[in-house]
Coordinates of C-alpha atoms and ligand atoms in Angstrom, one line a residue:
X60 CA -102.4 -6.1 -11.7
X61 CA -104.7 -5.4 -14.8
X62 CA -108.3 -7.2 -14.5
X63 CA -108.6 -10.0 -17.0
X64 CA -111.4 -9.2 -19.6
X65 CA -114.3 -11.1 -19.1
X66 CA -115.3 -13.8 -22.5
X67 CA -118.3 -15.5 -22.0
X68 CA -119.9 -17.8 -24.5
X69 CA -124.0 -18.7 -25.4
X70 CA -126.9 -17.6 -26.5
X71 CA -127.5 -14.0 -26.9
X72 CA -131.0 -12.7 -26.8
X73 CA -131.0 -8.7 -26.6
X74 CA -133.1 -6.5 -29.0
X75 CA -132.5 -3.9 -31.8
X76 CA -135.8 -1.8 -31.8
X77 CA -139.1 -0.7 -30.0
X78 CA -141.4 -4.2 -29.7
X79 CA -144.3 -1.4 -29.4
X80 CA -143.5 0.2 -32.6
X81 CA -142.8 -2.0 -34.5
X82 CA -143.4 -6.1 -35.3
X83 CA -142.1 -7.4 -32.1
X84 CA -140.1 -10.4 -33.7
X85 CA -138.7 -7.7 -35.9
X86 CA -137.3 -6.1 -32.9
X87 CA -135.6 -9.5 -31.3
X88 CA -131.9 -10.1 -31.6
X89 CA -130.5 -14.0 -31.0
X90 CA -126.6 -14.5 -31.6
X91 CA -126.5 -18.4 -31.3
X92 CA -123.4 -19.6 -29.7
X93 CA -121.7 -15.9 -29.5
X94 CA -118.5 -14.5 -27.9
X95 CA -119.2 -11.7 -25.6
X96 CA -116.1 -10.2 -24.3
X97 CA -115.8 -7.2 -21.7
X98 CA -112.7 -5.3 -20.7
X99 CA -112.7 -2.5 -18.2
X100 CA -116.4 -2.9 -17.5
X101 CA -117.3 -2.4 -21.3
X102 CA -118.3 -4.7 -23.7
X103 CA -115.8 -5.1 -26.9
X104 CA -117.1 -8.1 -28.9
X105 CA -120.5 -9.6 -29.4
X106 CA -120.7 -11.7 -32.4
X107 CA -120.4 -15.5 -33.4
X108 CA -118.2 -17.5 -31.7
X109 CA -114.5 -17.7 -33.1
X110 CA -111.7 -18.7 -31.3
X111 CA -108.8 -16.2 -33.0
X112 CA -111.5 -13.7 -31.1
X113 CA -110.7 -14.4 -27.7
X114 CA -108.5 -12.8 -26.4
X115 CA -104.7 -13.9 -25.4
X116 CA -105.2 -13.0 -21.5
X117 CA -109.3 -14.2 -21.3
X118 CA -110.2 -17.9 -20.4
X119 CA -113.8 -18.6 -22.2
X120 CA -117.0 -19.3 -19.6
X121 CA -119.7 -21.1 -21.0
X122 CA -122.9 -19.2 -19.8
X123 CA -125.0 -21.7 -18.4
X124 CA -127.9 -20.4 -20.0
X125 CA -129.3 -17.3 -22.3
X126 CA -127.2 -13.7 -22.6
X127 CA -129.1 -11.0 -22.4
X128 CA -128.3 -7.3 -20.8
X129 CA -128.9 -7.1 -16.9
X130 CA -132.5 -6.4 -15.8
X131 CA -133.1 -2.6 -14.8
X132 CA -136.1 -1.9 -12.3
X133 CA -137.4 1.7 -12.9
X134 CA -139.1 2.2 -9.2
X135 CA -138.3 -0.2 -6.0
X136 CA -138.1 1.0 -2.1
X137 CA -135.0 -0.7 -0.8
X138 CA -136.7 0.2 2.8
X139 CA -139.8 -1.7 2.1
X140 CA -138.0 -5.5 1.7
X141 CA -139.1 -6.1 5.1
X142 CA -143.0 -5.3 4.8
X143 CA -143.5 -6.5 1.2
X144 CA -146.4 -8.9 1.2
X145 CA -148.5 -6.7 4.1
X146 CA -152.3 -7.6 4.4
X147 CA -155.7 -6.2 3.8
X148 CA -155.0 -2.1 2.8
X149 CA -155.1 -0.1 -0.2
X150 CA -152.5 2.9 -0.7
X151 CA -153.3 5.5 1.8
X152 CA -153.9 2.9 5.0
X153 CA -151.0 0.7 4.3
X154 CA -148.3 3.5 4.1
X155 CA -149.7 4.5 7.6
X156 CA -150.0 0.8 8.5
X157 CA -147.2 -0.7 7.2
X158 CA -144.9 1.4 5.1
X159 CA -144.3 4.8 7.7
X160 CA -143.3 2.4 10.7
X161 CA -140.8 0.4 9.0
X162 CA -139.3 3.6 7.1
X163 CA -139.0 4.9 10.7
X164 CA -136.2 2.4 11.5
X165 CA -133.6 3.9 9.3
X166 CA -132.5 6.6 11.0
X167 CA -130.4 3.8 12.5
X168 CA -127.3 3.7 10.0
X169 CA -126.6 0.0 10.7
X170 CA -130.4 -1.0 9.9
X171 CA -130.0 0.9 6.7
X172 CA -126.1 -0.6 6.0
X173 CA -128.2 -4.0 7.0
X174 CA -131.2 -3.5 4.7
X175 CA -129.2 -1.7 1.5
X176 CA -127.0 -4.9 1.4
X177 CA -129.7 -7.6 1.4
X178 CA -131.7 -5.4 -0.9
X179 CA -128.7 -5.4 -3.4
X180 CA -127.7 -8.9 -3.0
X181 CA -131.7 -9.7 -3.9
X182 CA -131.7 -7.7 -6.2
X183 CA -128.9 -9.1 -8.6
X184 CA -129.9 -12.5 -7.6
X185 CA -133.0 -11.4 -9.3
X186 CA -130.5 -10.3 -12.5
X187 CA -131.3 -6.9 -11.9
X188 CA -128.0 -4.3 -13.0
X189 CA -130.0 -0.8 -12.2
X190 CA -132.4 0.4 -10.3
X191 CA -134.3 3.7 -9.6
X192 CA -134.5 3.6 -5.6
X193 CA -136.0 5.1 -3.0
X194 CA -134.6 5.7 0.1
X195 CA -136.3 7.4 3.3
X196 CA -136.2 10.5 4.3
X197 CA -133.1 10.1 6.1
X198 CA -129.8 10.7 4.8
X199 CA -127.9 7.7 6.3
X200 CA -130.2 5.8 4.0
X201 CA -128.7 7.1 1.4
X202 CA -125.7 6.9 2.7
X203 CA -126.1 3.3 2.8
X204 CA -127.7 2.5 -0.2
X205 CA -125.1 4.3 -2.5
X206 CA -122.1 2.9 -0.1
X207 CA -123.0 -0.8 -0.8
X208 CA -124.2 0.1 -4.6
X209 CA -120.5 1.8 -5.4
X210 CA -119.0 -1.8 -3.8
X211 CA -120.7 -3.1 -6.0
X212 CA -119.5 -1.1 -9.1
X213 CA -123.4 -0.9 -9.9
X214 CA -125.2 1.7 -11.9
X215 CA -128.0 3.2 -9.2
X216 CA -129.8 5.8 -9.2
X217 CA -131.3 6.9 -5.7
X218 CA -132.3 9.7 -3.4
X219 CA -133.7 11.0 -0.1
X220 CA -137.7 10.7 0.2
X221 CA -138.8 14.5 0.4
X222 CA -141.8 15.0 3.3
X223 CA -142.6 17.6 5.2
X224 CA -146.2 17.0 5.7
X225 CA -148.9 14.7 6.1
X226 CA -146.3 12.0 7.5
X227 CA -145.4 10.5 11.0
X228 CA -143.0 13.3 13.2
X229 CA -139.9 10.8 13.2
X230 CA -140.5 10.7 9.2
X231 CA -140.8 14.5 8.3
X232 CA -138.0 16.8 7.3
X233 CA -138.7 20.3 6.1
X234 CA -138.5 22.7 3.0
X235 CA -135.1 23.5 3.9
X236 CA -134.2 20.9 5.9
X237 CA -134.7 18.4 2.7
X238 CA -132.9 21.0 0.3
X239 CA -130.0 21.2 2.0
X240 CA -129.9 17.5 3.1
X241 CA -130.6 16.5 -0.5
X242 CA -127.9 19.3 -1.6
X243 CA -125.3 17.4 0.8
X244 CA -126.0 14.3 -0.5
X245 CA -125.7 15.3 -4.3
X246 CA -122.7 16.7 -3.4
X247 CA -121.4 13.1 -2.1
X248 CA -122.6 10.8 -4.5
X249 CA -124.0 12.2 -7.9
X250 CA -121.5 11.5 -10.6
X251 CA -119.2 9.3 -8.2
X252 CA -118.6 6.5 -10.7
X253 CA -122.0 5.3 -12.3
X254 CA -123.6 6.7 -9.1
X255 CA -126.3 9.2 -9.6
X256 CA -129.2 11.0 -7.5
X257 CA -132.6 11.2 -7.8
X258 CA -134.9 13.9 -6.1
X259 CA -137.4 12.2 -4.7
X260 CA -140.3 14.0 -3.4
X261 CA -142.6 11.2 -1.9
X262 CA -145.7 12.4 -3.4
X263 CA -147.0 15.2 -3.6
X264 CA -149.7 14.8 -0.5
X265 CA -146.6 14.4 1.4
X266 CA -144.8 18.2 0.4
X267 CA -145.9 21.3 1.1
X268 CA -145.9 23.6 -2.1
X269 CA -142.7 25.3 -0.9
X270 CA -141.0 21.6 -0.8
X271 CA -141.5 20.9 -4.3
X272 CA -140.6 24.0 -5.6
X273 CA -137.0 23.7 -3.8
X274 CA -136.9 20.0 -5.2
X275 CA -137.4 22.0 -8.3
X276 CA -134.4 24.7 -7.4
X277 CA -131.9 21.6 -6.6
X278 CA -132.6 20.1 -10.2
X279 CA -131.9 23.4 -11.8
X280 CA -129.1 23.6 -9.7
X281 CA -127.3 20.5 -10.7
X282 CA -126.8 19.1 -13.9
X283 CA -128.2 15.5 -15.0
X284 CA -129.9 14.7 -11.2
X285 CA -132.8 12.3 -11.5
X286 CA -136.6 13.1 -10.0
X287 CA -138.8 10.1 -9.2
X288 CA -141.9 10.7 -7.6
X289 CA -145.6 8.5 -7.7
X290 CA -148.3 10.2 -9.7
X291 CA -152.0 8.8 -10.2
X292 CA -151.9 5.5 -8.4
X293 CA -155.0 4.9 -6.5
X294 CA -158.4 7.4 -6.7
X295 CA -158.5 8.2 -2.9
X296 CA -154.7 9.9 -3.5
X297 CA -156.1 11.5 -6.8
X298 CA -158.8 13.2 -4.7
X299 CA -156.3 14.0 -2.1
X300 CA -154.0 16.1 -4.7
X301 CA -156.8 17.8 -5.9
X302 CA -158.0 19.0 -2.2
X303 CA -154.7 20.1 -1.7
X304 CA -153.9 21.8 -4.4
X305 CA -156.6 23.1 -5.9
X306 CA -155.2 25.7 -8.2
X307 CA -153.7 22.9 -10.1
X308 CA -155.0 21.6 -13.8
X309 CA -154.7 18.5 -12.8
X310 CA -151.8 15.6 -10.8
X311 CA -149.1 15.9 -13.4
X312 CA -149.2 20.0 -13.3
X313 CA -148.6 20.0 -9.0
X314 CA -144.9 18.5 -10.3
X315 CA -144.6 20.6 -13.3
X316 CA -145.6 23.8 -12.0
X317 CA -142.3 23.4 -9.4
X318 CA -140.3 22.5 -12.1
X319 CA -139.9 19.0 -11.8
X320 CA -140.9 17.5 -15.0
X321 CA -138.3 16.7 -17.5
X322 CA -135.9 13.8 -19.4
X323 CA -134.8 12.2 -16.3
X324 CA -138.4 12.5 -14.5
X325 CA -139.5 8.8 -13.6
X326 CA -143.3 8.8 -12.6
X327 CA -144.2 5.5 -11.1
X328 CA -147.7 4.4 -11.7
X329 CA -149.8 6.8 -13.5
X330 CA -153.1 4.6 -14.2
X331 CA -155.0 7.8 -13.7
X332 CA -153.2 10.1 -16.0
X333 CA -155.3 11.4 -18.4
X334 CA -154.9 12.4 -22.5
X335 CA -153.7 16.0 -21.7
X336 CA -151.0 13.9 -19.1
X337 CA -149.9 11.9 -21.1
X338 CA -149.0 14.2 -23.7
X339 CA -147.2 16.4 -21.9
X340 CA -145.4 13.3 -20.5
X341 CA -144.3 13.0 -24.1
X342 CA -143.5 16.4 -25.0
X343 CA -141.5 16.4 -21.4
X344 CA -140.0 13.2 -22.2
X345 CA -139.9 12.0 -18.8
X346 CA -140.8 8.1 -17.8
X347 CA -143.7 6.3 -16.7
X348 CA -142.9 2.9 -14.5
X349 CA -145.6 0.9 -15.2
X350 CA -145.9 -1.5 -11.8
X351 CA -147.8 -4.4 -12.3
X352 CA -147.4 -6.5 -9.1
X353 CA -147.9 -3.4 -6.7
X354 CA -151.0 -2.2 -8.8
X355 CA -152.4 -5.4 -8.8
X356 CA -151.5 -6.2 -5.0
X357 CA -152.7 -2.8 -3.5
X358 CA -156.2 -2.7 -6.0
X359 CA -155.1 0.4 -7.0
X360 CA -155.9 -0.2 -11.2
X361 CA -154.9 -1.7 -14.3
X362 CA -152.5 0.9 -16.2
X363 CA -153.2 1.0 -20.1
X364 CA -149.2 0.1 -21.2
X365 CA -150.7 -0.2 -24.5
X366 CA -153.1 3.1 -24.5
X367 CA -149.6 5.0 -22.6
X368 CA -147.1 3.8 -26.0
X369 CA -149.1 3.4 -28.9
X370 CA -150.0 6.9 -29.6
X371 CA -149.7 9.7 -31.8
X372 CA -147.3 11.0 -28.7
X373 CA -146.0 7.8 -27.5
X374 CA -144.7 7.8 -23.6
X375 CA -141.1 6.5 -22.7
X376 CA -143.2 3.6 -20.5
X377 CA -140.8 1.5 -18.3
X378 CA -141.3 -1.0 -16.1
X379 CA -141.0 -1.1 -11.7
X380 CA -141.7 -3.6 -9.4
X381 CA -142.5 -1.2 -6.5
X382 CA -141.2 -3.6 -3.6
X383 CA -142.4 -3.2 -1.1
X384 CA -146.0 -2.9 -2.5
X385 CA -145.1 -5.2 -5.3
X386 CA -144.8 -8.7 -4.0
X387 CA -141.1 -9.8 -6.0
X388 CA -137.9 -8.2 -7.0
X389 CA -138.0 -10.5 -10.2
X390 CA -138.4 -8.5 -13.2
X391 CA -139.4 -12.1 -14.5
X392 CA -142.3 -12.2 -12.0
X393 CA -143.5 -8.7 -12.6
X394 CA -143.7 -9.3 -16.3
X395 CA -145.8 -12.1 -15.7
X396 CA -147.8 -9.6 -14.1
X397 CA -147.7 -7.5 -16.7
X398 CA -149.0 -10.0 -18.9
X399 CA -152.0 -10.8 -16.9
X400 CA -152.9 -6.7 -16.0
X401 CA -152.7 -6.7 -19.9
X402 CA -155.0 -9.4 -20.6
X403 CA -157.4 -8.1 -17.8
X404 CA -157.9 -4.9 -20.4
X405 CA -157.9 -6.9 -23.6
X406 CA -154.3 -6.6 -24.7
X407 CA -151.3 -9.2 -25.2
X408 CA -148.2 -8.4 -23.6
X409 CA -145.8 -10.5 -26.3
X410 CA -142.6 -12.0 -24.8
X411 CA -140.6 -9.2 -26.9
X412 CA -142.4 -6.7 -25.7
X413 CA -141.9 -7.9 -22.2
X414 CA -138.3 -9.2 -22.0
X415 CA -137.5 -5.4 -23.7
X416 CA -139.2 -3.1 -21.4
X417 CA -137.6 -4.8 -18.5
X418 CA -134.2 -3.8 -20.3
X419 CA -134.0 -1.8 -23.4
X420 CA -137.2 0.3 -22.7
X421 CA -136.4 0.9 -18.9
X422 CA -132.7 2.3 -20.3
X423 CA -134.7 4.8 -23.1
X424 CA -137.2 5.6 -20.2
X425 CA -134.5 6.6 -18.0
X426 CA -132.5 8.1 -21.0
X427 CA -129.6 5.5 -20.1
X428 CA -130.4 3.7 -23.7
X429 CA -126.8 4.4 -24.9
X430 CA -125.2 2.9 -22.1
X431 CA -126.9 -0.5 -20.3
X432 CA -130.4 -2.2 -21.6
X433 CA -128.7 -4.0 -24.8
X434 CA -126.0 -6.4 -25.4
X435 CA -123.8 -4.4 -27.7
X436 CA -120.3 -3.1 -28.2
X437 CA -119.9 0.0 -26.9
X438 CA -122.5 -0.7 -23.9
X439 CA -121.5 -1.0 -20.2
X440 CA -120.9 -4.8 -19.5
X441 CA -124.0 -5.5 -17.0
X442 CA -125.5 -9.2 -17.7
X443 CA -127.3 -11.7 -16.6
X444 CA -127.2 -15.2 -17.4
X445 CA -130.9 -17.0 -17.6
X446 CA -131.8 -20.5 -17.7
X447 CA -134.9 -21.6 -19.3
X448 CA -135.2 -25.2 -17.9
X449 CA -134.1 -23.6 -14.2
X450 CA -137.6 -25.5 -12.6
X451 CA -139.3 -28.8 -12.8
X452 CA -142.0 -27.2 -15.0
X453 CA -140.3 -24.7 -17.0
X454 CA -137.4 -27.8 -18.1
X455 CA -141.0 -29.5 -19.5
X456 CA -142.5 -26.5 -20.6
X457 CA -139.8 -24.9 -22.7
X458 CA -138.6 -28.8 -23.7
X459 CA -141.7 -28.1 -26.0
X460 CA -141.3 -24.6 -26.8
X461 CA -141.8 -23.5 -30.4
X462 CA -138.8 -20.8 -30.9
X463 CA -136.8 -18.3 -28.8
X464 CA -140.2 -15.8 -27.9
X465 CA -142.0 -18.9 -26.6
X466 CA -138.8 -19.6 -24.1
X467 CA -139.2 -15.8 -23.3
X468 CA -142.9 -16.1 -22.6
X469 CA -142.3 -19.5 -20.6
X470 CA -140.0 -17.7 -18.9
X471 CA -141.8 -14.3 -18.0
X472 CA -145.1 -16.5 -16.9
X473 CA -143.6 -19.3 -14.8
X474 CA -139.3 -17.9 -13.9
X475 CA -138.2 -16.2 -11.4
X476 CA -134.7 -15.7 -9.2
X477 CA -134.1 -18.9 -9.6
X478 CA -133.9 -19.1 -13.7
X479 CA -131.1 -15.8 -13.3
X480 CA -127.7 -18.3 -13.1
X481 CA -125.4 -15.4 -13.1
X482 CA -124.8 -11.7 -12.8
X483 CA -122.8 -9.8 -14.3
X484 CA -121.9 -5.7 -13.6
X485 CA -119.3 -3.6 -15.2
X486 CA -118.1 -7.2 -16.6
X487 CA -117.1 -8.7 -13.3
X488 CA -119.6 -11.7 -11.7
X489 CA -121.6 -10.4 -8.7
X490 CA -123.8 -13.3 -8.3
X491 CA -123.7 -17.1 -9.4
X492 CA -126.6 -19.8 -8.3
X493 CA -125.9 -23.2 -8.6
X494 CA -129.2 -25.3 -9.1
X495 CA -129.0 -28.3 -6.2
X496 CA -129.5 -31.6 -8.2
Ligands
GUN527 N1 -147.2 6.6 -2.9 C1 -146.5 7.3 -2.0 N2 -145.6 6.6 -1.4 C2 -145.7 5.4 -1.9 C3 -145.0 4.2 -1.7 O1 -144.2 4.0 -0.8 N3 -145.4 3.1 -2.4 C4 -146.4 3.2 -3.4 N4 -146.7 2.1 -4.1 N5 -147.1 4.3 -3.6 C5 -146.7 5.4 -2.9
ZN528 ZN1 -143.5 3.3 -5.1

């Protein structure tokens, strides 16, 4: 039986240029009272509402709320759900605290099949489409992760944590142990439907020099495989890398010298990186995930957004929540982060700016920007559905609001899972909340 395309009508808020380019307002798209139709997991028709549009085997859905392209978090650890919100440590102490013990418990498959599931079910509760994910450094982790993102017909991007030193015994592989685990694992999921891998060296205090440079032979290996890795996060790790590998210019050159830097690179945090850094990040065109909530949670720093993508070589910034060290899978919540990290250095984080890094500018970071991040013909069919009035305070607050980008900014300062009213991936509903009243 063929699927039924999908016709939803509302609002449309998506975007049509970079808010950090150019005038941020300039860069904001709002179809009132559109059509948005999907068929085989694409979108076909985004434009004002006609009726001779819809078509013959489509019944209309009124969106209970704004259209705007799924939400896309560009660093999370699906194994850290059940230790986010840990006390009292900064980096180092509450890996080996916190972090190590609970990443232990997945070499059990059915924790990981147990864990991958909430995570996902979270996570699109939260409106979020894609994500860049870290599993641990077992392979039924990824196994379970990519097994309950294909159900799900979900764009994900994901790999095996790389650590052969520096880490608990239960939690260290080898050099070749992790190439030819990660090499089995490419094998089985990169490329199966919108499945792909990431290499995914923890960091590199936790991989010998011979580990990166075979994460570097399996992405040379392979065409269009993802590396995410953690670069320049807290000073204690920065003096760490440079102990350890001391022939090194500097943090960004330990992953560039084993070939590891390029398009599809996603470095999460980098608060330390310096000018040189982030040039090359430019010239490399890898991403940055800015992580607001985890940076602000552990103390590690407040990372110059602003300083990182308004310069003569601009870096493809994006934007992570880092769960488990950031405290919420809501890209709503972490941009309300975002705006107050900003305003701790000075800057203004404009609703624009926010609402497109958390889609648009996450898909250009990841290099994904023709596919998902817009609300557009042509682009894959992943939605969500929010609703400004979806609390108490934001029904008074946005009762009041000014225009569109003061809705946005109520709703990046004061939403969270409960403003997302639907979820949409591939152009089928995953997730639907119902406010009780
Ligand atoms: N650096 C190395 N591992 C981690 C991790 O799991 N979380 C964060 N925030 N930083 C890291
Ligand atoms: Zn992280």
């Amino acid at each position: 039986m063929p699927i039924p395309p999908l016709a939803l009508r509302g609002d449309v808020v998506t975007f049509s240029g970079n808010p950090f380019e150019q005038p941020p307002e300039s860069c904001l798209v709002h179809v009132r009272d559109a059509l948005v139709v999907a068929r085989d997991g694409v979108l076909t028709h985004v434009a004002p509402y006609d009726a001779r549009d819809v078509p013959a085997d489509a019944t209309v859905h009124i969106a209970p709320g704004l259209i705007g392209a799924g939400f896309i978090d560009a660093h999370v650890h699906y194994p850290q759900l059940g230790v986010t919100g840990s006390y009292g440590e900064q980096l180092l102490t509450w890996l080996e605290r916190y972090v190590f013990p609970a990443e232990a418990a997945f070499a059990d498959r059915a924790h990981a099949d147990h864990v991958a599931d909430a995570f996902l079910s979270q996570l699109i509760a939260a409106g979020t489409t894609t994500a860049c994910v870290y599993c641990t450094v077992h392979p039924e982790s990824v196994d379970a992760f990519f097994t309950h993102a294909e159900a799900l017909g979900a764009l994900m991007i994901a790999g095996k944590v790389l650590m052969d030193r520096n880490a608990p015994d239960a939690l260290r592989d080898t050099a070749q142990g992790g190439y030819d685990e990660s090499k089995a694992l490419i094998s089985r999921w990169h490329g199966r439907g919108r499945l792909r891998y990431a290499v995914t060296p923890r960091f590199a205090p936790t991989s010998t020099q011979a580990q990166l440079d075979m994460a570097g032979a399996l992405l040379r290996e392979h065409d269009g495989l993802y590396m995410q890795t953690h670069i320049a996060e807290n000073t204690a790790e920065i003096d760490w890398v440079r102990s350890l590998f001391p022939d090194r210019r500097d943090y960004l050159d330990v992953y560039g010298h084993a070939g590891l830097i390029g398009p599809r690179s996603v470095l999460g945090h980098g608060i330390y990186l310096g000018t040189d850094e982030l040039d090359r990040c430019h010239e490399a065109q890898c991403g940055v995930a800015h992580c607001p909530s985890s940076n602000l949670f552990l103390g590690s720093g407040t990372f110059d957004l602003f300083g990182a993508m308004r310069r003569p070589r601009p870096v493809r910034c994006g934007l992570g929540s880092d769960v488990g060290a950031g405290t919420s899978l809501s890209a709503l919540r972490t941009l309300g982060d975002g705006y107050k990290v900003a305003q701790a250095l000075g800057q203004r984080l404009h609703a624009v700016q926010g609402f497109w890094l958390a889609t648009a500018g996450n898909a250009r970071a990841l290099h994904l920007d023709h596919r998902i991040g817009t609300v557009a013909v042509g682009m894959d069919a992943d939605l969500c559905v929010l609703d400004p009035g979806a609390t108490p305070l934001l029904a008074l607050r946005t009762g009041g609001a000014r225009d569109l980008t003061d809705v946005l900014f109520a709703l990046m300062s004061l939403g969270d899972e409960r403003c997302v009213r639907e979820t949409y991936i591939a152009g089928r509903r995953v997730h639907e909340h119902r406010p009780a009243n």
